[in-house]
Amino acid sequence: AGDAEAGKAKSAVCAACHGAEGISAMDIYPNLAGQKEAYLVAQLKHFRDGERQNPIMAPMAKPLSDQDIEDLAAYYSGL
Amino acid sequence: AGDAEAGKAKSAVCAACHGAEGISAMDIYPNLAGQKEAYLVAQLKHFRDGERQNPIMAPMAKPLSDQDIEDLAAYYSGL
């Protein structure tokens, strides 16, 4: 299971586009705050594994472990 | 530009998974309420055009016109 505190610590790079509190500053980037945890896990894995292709998210997700992904999802779903 | 009232009228089929008010009842389906309008437009077009592949969303998005997509995005981003 994800650890929201650990996720927060890993979220600095995410904040550049998705906002410090998970509300994006740009209309083309999705808000993450309060998004469904299982959806966030699935999408991060899809970006990492290439099932969902996006030139910005692919290199972001590439180095993430399953635990990293669960932690990030726990953090953002709880905002 | 999208018409939120028209989008609401077109959103009945979306509500089955994404909730009557854009808050999904299932953890694997994303909330749409308050999501960024341009992001919603982009993703619906990607589902329609096959750039983002998903077996549930592909047939949902297939028949949508650009105007339909803009209307739906206006509706959900405003919830």
PDB file of N, CA and C in Angstrom, chain A residues 9-45:
ATOM      1  N   ALA A   9       7.209  13.344  -0.328  1.00  0.00           N
ATOM      2  CA  ALA A   9       8.650  13.571  -0.461  1.00  0.00           C
ATOM      3  C   ALA A   9       9.144  13.305  -1.885  1.00  0.00           C
ATOM      4  N   LYS A  10       8.434  12.440  -2.600  1.00  0.00           N
ATOM      5  CA  LYS A  10       8.838  12.083  -3.970  1.00  0.00           C
ATOM      6  C   LYS A  10       8.156  12.948  -5.019  1.00  0.00           C
ATOM      7  N   SER A  11       7.308  13.871  -4.592  1.00  0.00           N
ATOM      8  CA  SER A  11       6.441  14.576  -5.541  1.00  0.00           C
ATOM      9  C   SER A  11       6.999  15.901  -6.043  1.00  0.00           C
ATOM     10  N   ALA A  12       8.204  16.267  -5.612  1.00  0.00           N
ATOM     11  CA  ALA A  12       8.726  17.590  -5.980  1.00  0.00           C
ATOM     12  C   ALA A  12       8.760  17.785  -7.493  1.00  0.00           C
ATOM     13  N   VAL A  13       9.199  16.771  -8.200  1.00  0.00           N
ATOM     14  CA  VAL A  13       9.314  16.910  -9.655  1.00  0.00           C
ATOM     15  C   VAL A  13       7.927  16.990 -10.308  1.00  0.00           C
ATOM     16  N   CYS A  14       6.955  16.360  -9.716  1.00  0.00           N
ATOM     17  CA  CYS A  14       5.583  16.389 -10.242  1.00  0.00           C
ATOM     18  C   CYS A  14       4.988  17.794 -10.146  1.00  0.00           C
ATOM     19  N   ALA A  15       5.375  18.485  -9.058  1.00  0.00           N
ATOM     20  CA  ALA A  15       4.760  19.778  -8.752  1.00  0.00           C
ATOM     21  C   ALA A  15       5.023  20.833  -9.821  1.00  0.00           C
ATOM     22  N   ALA A  16       6.107  20.656 -10.565  1.00  0.00           N
ATOM     23  CA  ALA A  16       6.427  21.644 -11.598  1.00  0.00           C
ATOM     24  C   ALA A  16       5.275  21.823 -12.581  1.00  0.00           C
ATOM     25  N   CYS A  17       4.633  20.743 -12.939  1.00  0.00           N
ATOM     26  CA  CYS A  17       3.500  20.833 -13.882  1.00  0.00           C
ATOM     27  C   CYS A  17       2.142  20.676 -13.191  1.00  0.00           C
ATOM     28  N   HIS A  18       2.088  19.843 -12.155  1.00  0.00           N
ATOM     29  CA  HIS A  18       0.785  19.513 -11.560  1.00  0.00           C
ATOM     30  C   HIS A  18       0.464  20.350 -10.324  1.00  0.00           C
ATOM     31  N   GLY A  19       1.360  21.290  -9.991  1.00  0.00           N
ATOM     32  CA  GLY A  19       1.079  22.189  -8.878  1.00  0.00           C
ATOM     33  C   GLY A  19       1.535  21.651  -7.539  1.00  0.00           C
ATOM     34  N   ALA A  20       1.897  22.551  -6.652  1.00  0.00           N
ATOM     35  CA  ALA A  20       2.411  22.151  -5.343  1.00  0.00           C
ATOM     36  C   ALA A  20       1.354  21.410  -4.538  1.00  0.00           C
ATOM     37  N   GLU A  21       0.090  21.706  -4.796  1.00  0.00           N
ATOM     38  CA  GLU A  21      -0.999  21.027  -4.082  1.00  0.00           C
ATOM     39  C   GLU A  21      -1.847  20.168  -5.026  1.00  0.00           C
ATOM     40  N   GLY A  22      -1.238  19.805  -6.170  1.00  0.00           N
ATOM     41  CA  GLY A  22      -1.939  18.911  -7.087  1.00  0.00           C
ATOM     42  C   GLY A  22      -2.971  19.581  -7.978  1.00  0.00           C
ATOM     43  N   ILE A  23      -2.979  20.923  -7.942  1.00  0.00           N
ATOM     44  CA  ILE A  23      -3.837  21.686  -8.859  1.00  0.00           C
ATOM     45  C   ILE A  23      -2.920  22.353  -9.872  1.00  0.00           C
ATOM     46  N   SER A  24      -3.042  21.913 -11.104  1.00  0.00           N
ATOM     47  CA  SER A  24      -2.147  22.368 -12.151  1.00  0.00           C
ATOM     48  C   SER A  24      -2.328  23.845 -12.473  1.00  0.00           C
ATOM     49  N   ALA A  25      -1.232  24.480 -12.798  1.00  0.00           N
ATOM     50  CA  ALA A  25      -1.298  25.890 -13.182  1.00  0.00           C
ATOM     51  C   ALA A  25      -1.635  26.048 -14.664  1.00  0.00           C
ATOM     52  N   MET A  26      -1.512  24.978 -15.429  1.00  0.00           N
ATOM     53  CA  MET A  26      -1.776  25.078 -16.867  1.00  0.00           C
ATOM     54  C   MET A  26      -2.929  24.174 -17.251  1.00  0.00           C
ATOM     55  N   ASP A  27      -3.758  24.673 -18.169  1.00  0.00           N
ATOM     56  CA  ASP A  27      -5.014  24.005 -18.487  1.00  0.00           C
ATOM     57  C   ASP A  27      -4.819  22.667 -19.206  1.00  0.00           C
ATOM     58  N   ILE A  28      -3.648  22.478 -19.781  1.00  0.00           N
ATOM     59  CA  ILE A  28      -3.413  21.220 -20.508  1.00  0.00           C
ATOM     60  C   ILE A  28      -2.928  20.109 -19.583  1.00  0.00           C
ATOM     61  N   TYR A  29      -2.491  20.460 -18.374  1.00  0.00           N
ATOM     62  CA  TYR A  29      -2.018  19.451 -17.417  1.00  0.00           C
ATOM     63  C   TYR A  29      -3.126  19.130 -16.424  1.00  0.00           C
ATOM     64  N   PRO A  30      -3.366  17.860 -16.170  1.00  0.00           N
ATOM     65  CA  PRO A  30      -4.475  17.517 -15.272  1.00  0.00           C
ATOM     66  C   PRO A  30      -4.176  17.832 -13.803  1.00  0.00           C
ATOM     67  N   ASN A  31      -5.227  18.205 -13.093  1.00  0.00           N
ATOM     68  CA  ASN A  31      -5.166  18.230 -11.639  1.00  0.00           C
ATOM     69  C   ASN A  31      -5.022  16.796 -11.135  1.00  0.00           C
ATOM     70  N   LEU A  32      -4.266  16.635 -10.067  1.00  0.00           N
ATOM     71  CA  LEU A  32      -4.113  15.314  -9.449  1.00  0.00           C
ATOM     72  C   LEU A  32      -4.754  15.249  -8.067  1.00  0.00           C
ATOM     73  N   ALA A  33      -4.973  16.385  -7.468  1.00  0.00           N
ATOM     74  CA  ALA A  33      -5.516  16.427  -6.101  1.00  0.00           C
ATOM     75  C   ALA A  33      -6.874  15.738  -6.046  1.00  0.00           C
ATOM     76  N   GLY A  34      -6.992  14.782  -5.156  1.00  0.00           N
ATOM     77  CA  GLY A  34      -8.271  14.111  -4.960  1.00  0.00           C
ATOM     78  C   GLY A  34      -8.628  13.102  -6.036  1.00  0.00           C
ATOM     79  N   GLN A  35      -7.716  12.886  -6.966  1.00  0.00           N
ATOM     80  CA  GLN A  35      -8.000  11.893  -8.006  1.00  0.00           C
ATOM     81  C   GLN A  35      -7.984  10.489  -7.381  1.00  0.00           C
ATOM     82  N   LYS A  36      -8.669   9.567  -8.027  1.00  0.00           N
ATOM     83  CA  LYS A  36      -8.777   8.208  -7.509  1.00  0.00           C
ATOM     84  C   LYS A  36      -7.407   7.533  -7.430  1.00  0.00           C
ATOM     85  N   GLU A  37      -7.137   6.905  -6.310  1.00  0.00           N
ATOM     86  CA  GLU A  37      -5.824   6.304  -6.062  1.00  0.00           C
ATOM     87  C   GLU A  37      -5.497   5.194  -7.081  1.00  0.00           C
ATOM     88  N   ALA A  38      -6.433   4.297  -7.307  1.00  0.00           N
ATOM     89  CA  ALA A  38      -6.166   3.187  -8.226  1.00  0.00           C
ATOM     90  C   ALA A  38      -5.983   3.683  -9.658  1.00  0.00           C
ATOM     91  N   TYR A  39      -6.699   4.744 -10.007  1.00  0.00           N
ATOM     92  CA  TYR A  39      -6.523   5.342 -11.336  1.00  0.00           C
ATOM     93  C   TYR A  39      -5.119   5.930 -11.478  1.00  0.00           C
ATOM     94  N   LEU A  40      -4.659   6.627 -10.458  1.00  0.00           N
ATOM     95  CA  LEU A  40      -3.317   7.211 -10.510  1.00  0.00           C
ATOM     96  C   LEU A  40      -2.248   6.123 -10.605  1.00  0.00           C
ATOM     97  N   VAL A  41      -2.409   5.059  -9.830  1.00  0.00           N
ATOM     98  CA  VAL A  41      -1.469   3.939  -9.913  1.00  0.00           C
ATOM     99  C   VAL A  41      -1.446   3.367 -11.330  1.00  0.00           C
ATOM    100  N   ALA A  42      -2.628   3.129 -11.887  1.00  0.00           N
ATOM    101  CA  ALA A  42      -2.711   2.521 -13.216  1.00  0.00           C
ATOM    102  C   ALA A  42      -2.066   3.414 -14.274  1.00  0.00           C
ATOM    103  N   GLN A  43      -2.341   4.710 -14.201  1.00  0.00           N
ATOM    104  CA  GLN A  43      -1.808   5.601 -15.237  1.00  0.00           C
ATOM    105  C   GLN A  43      -0.295   5.746 -15.130  1.00  0.00           C
ATOM    106  N   LEU A  44       0.226   5.852 -13.914  1.00  0.00           N
ATOM    107  CA  LEU A  44       1.688   5.954 -13.772  1.00  0.00           C
ATOM    108  C   LEU A  44       2.373   4.690 -14.293  1.00  0.00           C
ATOM    109  N   LYS A  45       1.767   3.534 -14.031  1.00  0.00           N
ATOM    110  CA  LYS A  45       2.347   2.292 -14.565  1.00  0.00           C
ATOM    111  C   LYS A  45       2.246   2.256 -16.088  1.00  0.00           C
TER     112      LYS A  45
END
